[in-house]
Amino acid sequence: MRILLVALVAAAFPWVMHALGQDFYTSFATRVLIYAMAAASLNLVLGYGGMVSFGHAAFFGAGAYIVAILAAEGITSLWIAWPVAVAGAALAALVIGAISLRTRGVYFIMITLAFAQMMYYVFISLKAYGGDDGLSLPGRSSTGLGVSLSNDFVWYYLVLALLALVLFLLHRLLHARFGRVIEAIRENETRATAIGYPVYRYQLLCFVISGAVAGLAGALIANQTSYAGPTLLHWVQSGTLMIMVILGGVGRFWGGPIGAAVLLVLEEVFSASPLLGPYALHWQLPVGLILLAVVLFAPQGLAGALAKRSQ
Amino acid sequence: MSGILFLEQTLNSLQFGLMLFLLAAGLTLVFGIMDMINLAHGSLYMIGAYLMATLAEATGSFWVALPLALVATALVGAALEVSLLRRLYERDHLTQVLATFAVILIANEVVRMIWGNQSLMLNPPAGLTGPVTLPGGMQYASYRLLIIGVGAAVAVCLYLLVTRTRMGMLVRAGASNREMAVAMGVNIRRLFTIVFALGAALCALAGAMLGPILAVQVGMGENILILAFVVIVIGGIGSIRGAFVGALLVGLVDTMGRALLPIAFAKLFSPPVASNLGPSVSSILIYVLMAAVLFLRPQGLFPARG
Amino acid sequence: MLSLKGLSKRFGGVVAVDRVTLEVRAGEVHGLIGPNGAGKTTLIHQVSGSLPADTGEILFEDRDITRLAAHQRVRGGLARSYQVTSLFRRFSVLDNLALAVQARSGSSFSFWRPVAAERALFDEARDIAARINLKRVDVPAASLSHGEQRALEVGLALATRPKLLLLDEPMAGMGPEESKRMIDLVRRVRETVTLLLVEHDMDAVFRLADRISVMVNGRLIATGAPEAIRRNDEVRKAYLGDELAA
């Protein structure tokens, strides 16, 4: 019931904004949808798999850079660039995960962070692809179907459809055998091994799936802004994705999307609103205070708080 | 020529490593004793540098401003600990990340509101602006020598504090076994406020000393924070000795990598390859080091917990 | 069924398990006793695969499993329980057992079909719950009493359909009433499964075991029928003296 309502609002959104003459917000909403996908992918490893990856921006940024670099080399077809972005991010996740998953706890957090920082500096040093300045795309990927993605309406619906597809697949996965096993490993790794699960393999696959989805989100964000830059890979970006998940609700299905939406809307409200006048420059202050309030008053995240209220 | 270059880079490594140690020492104790991930540690470094720049401007003296900045930052740290962080010790790491990330946002914004967007200038103390000639005829910036001296002196003091005093013993007991420390009747709350304030003062010291070399600006804490984490993970979380060795190692690898790798690559590869490869490899070197250490010794070089 | 040949494990300078050679016969309950710190749990860790052996070999049904990973040993029919209860605490009792059943029936690299639709998993999980006398199957494992949690601990191991079960102090922390129920459970389990039983409750071991091995300071000093162990001088001197003489 609730999900139908959400779907309806999401589907009607661009038309309503268009009618109100506020087309800017359709573009903003697309950004929210993309970050919702990235946060949902992080929630898979962090919330369901219990693997606190502090380097998720590596996969997000890799997806974005792959699309941008391919475009710079003249390959703009969606059908090539996006799958390559997803595969590239998955491959990065495979290598990083294979090494990082040998460590546990705080050390896992730090080693994933270290790998993300490596990627960050590698992309910064690629002078041929923009270095510090990043890389601009000539435009959005071409579909070859006679539909142009540069139309913000079309673009919004494509991103919405992809997000819906990703969430649907994640939902299936989490309720299938695989999802039960990764949750079981999060709950008690030793016991999962003792009843016969090869823990490492499940965790690694989960990490790779998550990286692949983040790569797709990265490919989308590069298209959204026609730009891929090193800030997409910076640890603050990893931190922001993590904040979205924790804010929304760790290990709750809607945690990622809710957290992404709330954080971006807060940023938007406090940074652009004419109501704050000159203080809008200092949007990080109210956002920081609200995050603190969530920590102190809604320890289960917003999705958790909502679930509690509806009980 | 190459001998002088090597000596100069060794001194630079030492200087960088010792400053990293100042940052890492507080971080590793907080992490080790309270099992608390404090991302806001870099913010204290930033606040310390800003306070130092302002006080130096107001008093007209580097040496008068320095102790004032240290005390002021220690107070800020203690206030932060008492008002917020103390509520987070019992929470999980994710909550700590969220809360201290929020503190970064708030600290950056408050600093921006007070000091504006422009970066601040901080001059080295009078008489230490020029180079000195070292035995052997090498020229080296006198202020950088001062940094090395201060860093080394603080490292020795910290070592004595941790190994020779009752407080140090409690801190070590807390880092290796917290329940034991509580059982021994240690007032963990007060101890931790003190440790935290001390860590903040060390942050301020690093910020003050590095201020004349680097820019004092918003966001300066974020990058160096990650380096401090790298240091304590390499050294072993909770271990002061580990932080010291880790900091020198990171300082050495990073500085030497940046100085020597491009030269080595220029000999090995064609110029375009070398000019791309050099900076990229040298900037990821410390992360490779950390990944390698974790891979071989998952608890770091000097694990504090048994 | 299980034979250990010269198994050793040292931690730094301490030899926790010292050249242990031991044979568990198919169908028997083999008790393993010894004072605290004798190396019993380390030995169980080695047999189950959570600790590697420094030297020596482990044969299970005449197959060398010394280098197999822990999960592979479980699939081969060698399960264990833990001294400190180790459950999926936030999962329901039924989900705990279904997960263990799932581990051995078919691949779990399955991403589409909902687990809830797999009736067979839950039917078998209910059967096991009945076998271990757990009535409340829909509550989280964490909400069970200590005795019930210990039973579920054994149930998780049973759900993997082991041929040999390593029970590490199943009676740990139990009152007399709970212990009695656990003894009954172990008696029922032994009808189908070979057991290697580590236990501190001497009374229970001597009542349940067909043969008993005694470990002291990492070494196996005797193996034999309960009566023989009771009479064994070396055992009395090294270990039982303080408890049996009292």
mmCIF file of N, CA, C and O in Angstrom, chain A residues 41 44-45 51 56 59 85-98 101 108 170 173 178 200-216:
data_model
loop_
_atom_site.group_PDB
_atom_site.id
_atom_site.type_symbol
_atom_site.label_atom_id
_atom_site.label_comp_id
_atom_site.label_asym_id
_atom_site.label_seq_id
_atom_site.Cartn_x
_atom_site.Cartn_y
_atom_site.Cartn_z
ATOM 1 N N SER A 41 23.027 0.269 -2.209
ATOM 2 C CA SER A 41 24.101 -0.702 -2.449
ATOM 3 C C SER A 41 25.021 -0.798 -1.239
ATOM 4 O O SER A 41 25.461 -1.890 -0.864
ATOM 5 N N LEU A 44 23.502 -2.847 1.522
ATOM 6 C CA LEU A 44 23.594 -4.304 1.340
ATOM 7 C C LEU A 44 24.805 -4.861 2.082
ATOM 8 O O LEU A 44 24.686 -5.828 2.843
ATOM 9 N N VAL A 45 25.983 -4.277 1.883
ATOM 10 C CA VAL A 45 27.162 -4.796 2.591
ATOM 11 C C VAL A 45 27.172 -4.378 4.050
ATOM 12 O O VAL A 45 27.475 -5.164 4.935
ATOM 13 N N MET A 51 29.388 -5.736 6.933
ATOM 14 C CA MET A 51 30.754 -5.364 6.548
ATOM 15 C C MET A 51 30.803 -3.838 6.438
ATOM 16 O O MET A 51 30.230 -3.272 5.519
ATOM 17 N N HIS A 56 33.233 3.016 -0.004
ATOM 18 C CA HIS A 56 32.268 2.716 -1.053
ATOM 19 C C HIS A 56 32.327 3.708 -2.202
ATOM 20 O O HIS A 56 31.932 3.388 -3.325
ATOM 21 N N PHE A 59 33.806 2.624 -5.646
ATOM 22 C CA PHE A 59 33.037 1.955 -6.702
ATOM 23 C C PHE A 59 32.106 2.940 -7.404
ATOM 24 O O PHE A 59 31.914 2.883 -8.620
ATOM 25 N N ALA A 85 31.014 0.109 -16.988
ATOM 26 C CA ALA A 85 31.121 0.779 -15.688
ATOM 27 C C ALA A 85 30.755 -0.178 -14.557
ATOM 28 O O ALA A 85 31.441 -0.266 -13.538
ATOM 29 N N VAL A 86 29.666 -0.916 -14.768
ATOM 30 C CA VAL A 86 29.229 -1.869 -13.743
ATOM 31 C C VAL A 86 30.279 -2.973 -13.559
ATOM 32 O O VAL A 86 30.665 -3.308 -12.436
ATOM 33 N N ALA A 87 30.778 -3.487 -14.668
ATOM 34 C CA ALA A 87 31.763 -4.565 -14.588
ATOM 35 C C ALA A 87 33.060 -4.071 -13.964
ATOM 36 O O ALA A 87 33.679 -4.769 -13.148
ATOM 37 N N GLY A 88 33.458 -2.853 -14.334
ATOM 38 C CA GLY A 88 34.694 -2.297 -13.773
ATOM 39 C C GLY A 88 34.592 -2.111 -12.270
ATOM 40 O O GLY A 88 35.506 -2.467 -11.514
ATOM 41 N N ALA A 89 33.445 -1.589 -11.822
ATOM 42 C CA ALA A 89 33.250 -1.400 -10.389
ATOM 43 C C ALA A 89 33.219 -2.757 -9.681
ATOM 44 O O ALA A 89 33.778 -2.916 -8.591
ATOM 45 N N ALA A 90 32.580 -3.731 -10.317
ATOM 46 C CA ALA A 90 32.511 -5.067 -9.722
ATOM 47 C C ALA A 90 33.910 -5.672 -9.605
ATOM 48 O O ALA A 90 34.253 -6.295 -8.595
ATOM 49 N N LEU A 91 34.709 -5.452 -10.638
ATOM 50 C CA LEU A 91 36.069 -5.989 -10.614
ATOM 51 C C LEU A 91 36.885 -5.329 -9.499
ATOM 52 O O LEU A 91 37.601 -6.004 -8.739
ATOM 53 N N ALA A 92 36.746 -3.998 -9.386
ATOM 54 C CA ALA A 92 37.435 -3.291 -8.301
ATOM 55 C C ALA A 92 36.988 -3.854 -6.950
ATOM 56 O O ALA A 92 37.805 -4.087 -6.057
ATOM 57 N N ALA A 93 35.683 -4.106 -6.825
ATOM 58 C CA ALA A 93 35.151 -4.645 -5.560
ATOM 59 C C ALA A 93 35.696 -6.052 -5.313
ATOM 60 O O ALA A 93 35.966 -6.429 -4.170
ATOM 61 N N LEU A 94 35.870 -6.806 -6.383
ATOM 62 C CA LEU A 94 36.396 -8.163 -6.232
ATOM 63 C C LEU A 94 37.821 -8.130 -5.675
ATOM 64 O O LEU A 94 38.157 -8.842 -4.725
ATOM 65 N N VAL A 95 38.646 -7.261 -6.260
ATOM 66 C CA VAL A 95 40.040 -7.191 -5.815
ATOM 67 C C VAL A 95 40.130 -6.630 -4.393
ATOM 68 O O VAL A 95 40.764 -7.216 -3.511
ATOM 69 N N ILE A 96 39.436 -5.488 -4.175
ATOM 70 C CA ILE A 96 39.491 -4.854 -2.854
ATOM 71 C C ILE A 96 38.875 -5.761 -1.794
ATOM 72 O O ILE A 96 39.422 -5.944 -0.708
ATOM 73 N N GLY A 97 37.739 -6.369 -2.130
ATOM 74 C CA GLY A 97 37.066 -7.252 -1.181
ATOM 75 C C GLY A 97 37.910 -8.475 -0.862
ATOM 76 O O GLY A 97 38.013 -8.892 0.291
ATOM 77 N N ALA A 98 38.530 -9.049 -1.885
ATOM 78 C CA ALA A 98 39.298 -10.283 -1.676
ATOM 79 C C ALA A 98 40.408 -10.064 -0.651
ATOM 80 O O ALA A 98 40.696 -10.939 0.162
ATOM 81 N N LEU A 101 38.584 -8.548 3.059
ATOM 82 C CA LEU A 101 37.759 -9.466 3.850
ATOM 83 C C LEU A 101 38.579 -10.450 4.671
ATOM 84 O O LEU A 101 38.032 -11.257 5.407
ATOM 85 N N PHE A 108 38.939 -3.743 9.031
ATOM 86 C CA PHE A 108 38.230 -3.803 7.756
ATOM 87 C C PHE A 108 37.804 -2.394 7.326
ATOM 88 O O PHE A 108 37.964 -2.008 6.170
ATOM 89 N N LEU A 170 17.254 -6.378 -5.265
ATOM 90 C CA LEU A 170 17.821 -6.478 -3.920
ATOM 91 C C LEU A 170 16.824 -7.140 -2.963
ATOM 92 O O LEU A 170 17.183 -7.959 -2.117
ATOM 93 N N LEU A 173 16.804 -10.805 -3.622
ATOM 94 C CA LEU A 173 18.067 -11.387 -3.151
ATOM 95 C C LEU A 173 18.067 -11.541 -1.627
ATOM 96 O O LEU A 173 18.477 -12.565 -1.091
ATOM 97 N N PHE A 178 20.470 -16.646 -0.433
ATOM 98 C CA PHE A 178 21.698 -15.862 -0.306
ATOM 99 C C PHE A 178 21.556 -14.781 0.759
ATOM 100 O O PHE A 178 22.437 -14.598 1.609
ATOM 101 N N TYR A 200 33.660 -16.612 3.715
ATOM 102 C CA TYR A 200 34.438 -15.688 2.884
ATOM 103 C C TYR A 200 33.803 -15.521 1.501
ATOM 104 O O TYR A 200 33.657 -14.417 0.994
ATOM 105 N N ARG A 201 33.403 -16.644 0.909
ATOM 106 C CA ARG A 201 32.846 -16.587 -0.445
ATOM 107 C C ARG A 201 31.546 -15.796 -0.489
ATOM 108 O O ARG A 201 31.308 -15.006 -1.402
ATOM 109 N N TYR A 202 30.693 -16.014 0.528
ATOM 110 C CA TYR A 202 29.423 -15.273 0.555
ATOM 111 C C TYR A 202 29.669 -13.788 0.746
ATOM 112 O O TYR A 202 29.059 -12.945 0.098
ATOM 113 N N GLN A 203 30.581 -13.464 1.661
ATOM 114 C CA GLN A 203 30.857 -12.053 1.916
ATOM 115 C C GLN A 203 31.435 -11.385 0.674
ATOM 116 O O GLN A 203 31.061 -10.273 0.332
ATOM 117 N N LEU A 204 32.339 -12.094 0.014
ATOM 118 C CA LEU A 204 32.983 -11.513 -1.166
ATOM 119 C C LEU A 204 31.959 -11.267 -2.265
ATOM 120 O O LEU A 204 31.935 -10.204 -2.888
ATOM 121 N N LEU A 205 31.084 -12.242 -2.487
ATOM 122 C CA LEU A 205 30.085 -12.067 -3.534
ATOM 123 C C LEU A 205 29.161 -10.891 -3.191
ATOM 124 O O LEU A 205 28.831 -10.074 -4.062
ATOM 125 N N CYS A 206 28.781 -10.806 -1.933
ATOM 126 C CA CYS A 206 27.930 -9.702 -1.483
ATOM 127 C C CYS A 206 28.627 -8.365 -1.740
ATOM 128 O O CYS A 206 28.020 -7.413 -2.244
ATOM 129 N N PHE A 207 29.915 -8.323 -1.425
ATOM 130 C CA PHE A 207 30.714 -7.114 -1.627
ATOM 131 C C PHE A 207 30.755 -6.737 -3.110
ATOM 132 O O PHE A 207 30.639 -5.565 -3.475
ATOM 133 N N VAL A 208 30.911 -7.756 -3.964
ATOM 134 C CA VAL A 208 31.002 -7.504 -5.401
ATOM 135 C C VAL A 208 29.667 -7.006 -5.954
ATOM 136 O O VAL A 208 29.617 -6.051 -6.736
ATOM 137 N N ILE A 209 28.564 -7.641 -5.524
ATOM 138 C CA ILE A 209 27.243 -7.195 -5.981
ATOM 139 C C ILE A 209 27.028 -5.736 -5.591
ATOM 140 O O ILE A 209 26.595 -4.905 -6.398
ATOM 141 N N SER A 210 27.376 -5.437 -4.350
ATOM 142 C CA SER A 210 27.214 -4.079 -3.865
ATOM 143 C C SER A 210 28.061 -3.094 -4.671
ATOM 144 O O SER A 210 27.599 -2.009 -5.039
ATOM 145 N N GLY A 211 29.302 -3.494 -4.961
ATOM 146 C CA GLY A 211 30.184 -2.642 -5.751
ATOM 147 C C GLY A 211 29.624 -2.408 -7.150
ATOM 148 O O GLY A 211 29.688 -1.303 -7.686
ATOM 149 N N ALA A 212 29.053 -3.454 -7.734
ATOM 150 C CA ALA A 212 28.499 -3.341 -9.078
ATOM 151 C C ALA A 212 27.338 -2.343 -9.103
ATOM 152 O O ALA A 212 27.250 -1.491 -9.997
ATOM 153 N N VAL A 213 26.464 -2.435 -8.101
ATOM 154 C CA VAL A 213 25.322 -1.509 -8.044
ATOM 155 C C VAL A 213 25.823 -0.082 -7.841
ATOM 156 O O VAL A 213 25.334 0.861 -8.483
ATOM 157 N N ALA A 214 26.830 0.075 -6.971
ATOM 158 C CA ALA A 214 27.403 1.407 -6.768
ATOM 159 C C ALA A 214 28.005 1.921 -8.075
ATOM 160 O O ALA A 214 27.935 3.116 -8.379
ATOM 161 N N GLY A 215 28.603 1.022 -8.862
ATOM 162 C CA GLY A 215 29.169 1.399 -10.152
ATOM 163 C C GLY A 215 28.095 1.916 -11.095
ATOM 164 O O GLY A 215 28.292 2.911 -11.808
ATOM 165 N N LEU A 216 26.927 1.249 -11.074
ATOM 166 C CA LEU A 216 25.816 1.712 -11.899
ATOM 167 C C LEU A 216 25.388 3.117 -11.455
ATOM 168 O O LEU A 216 25.194 4.012 -12.284
#
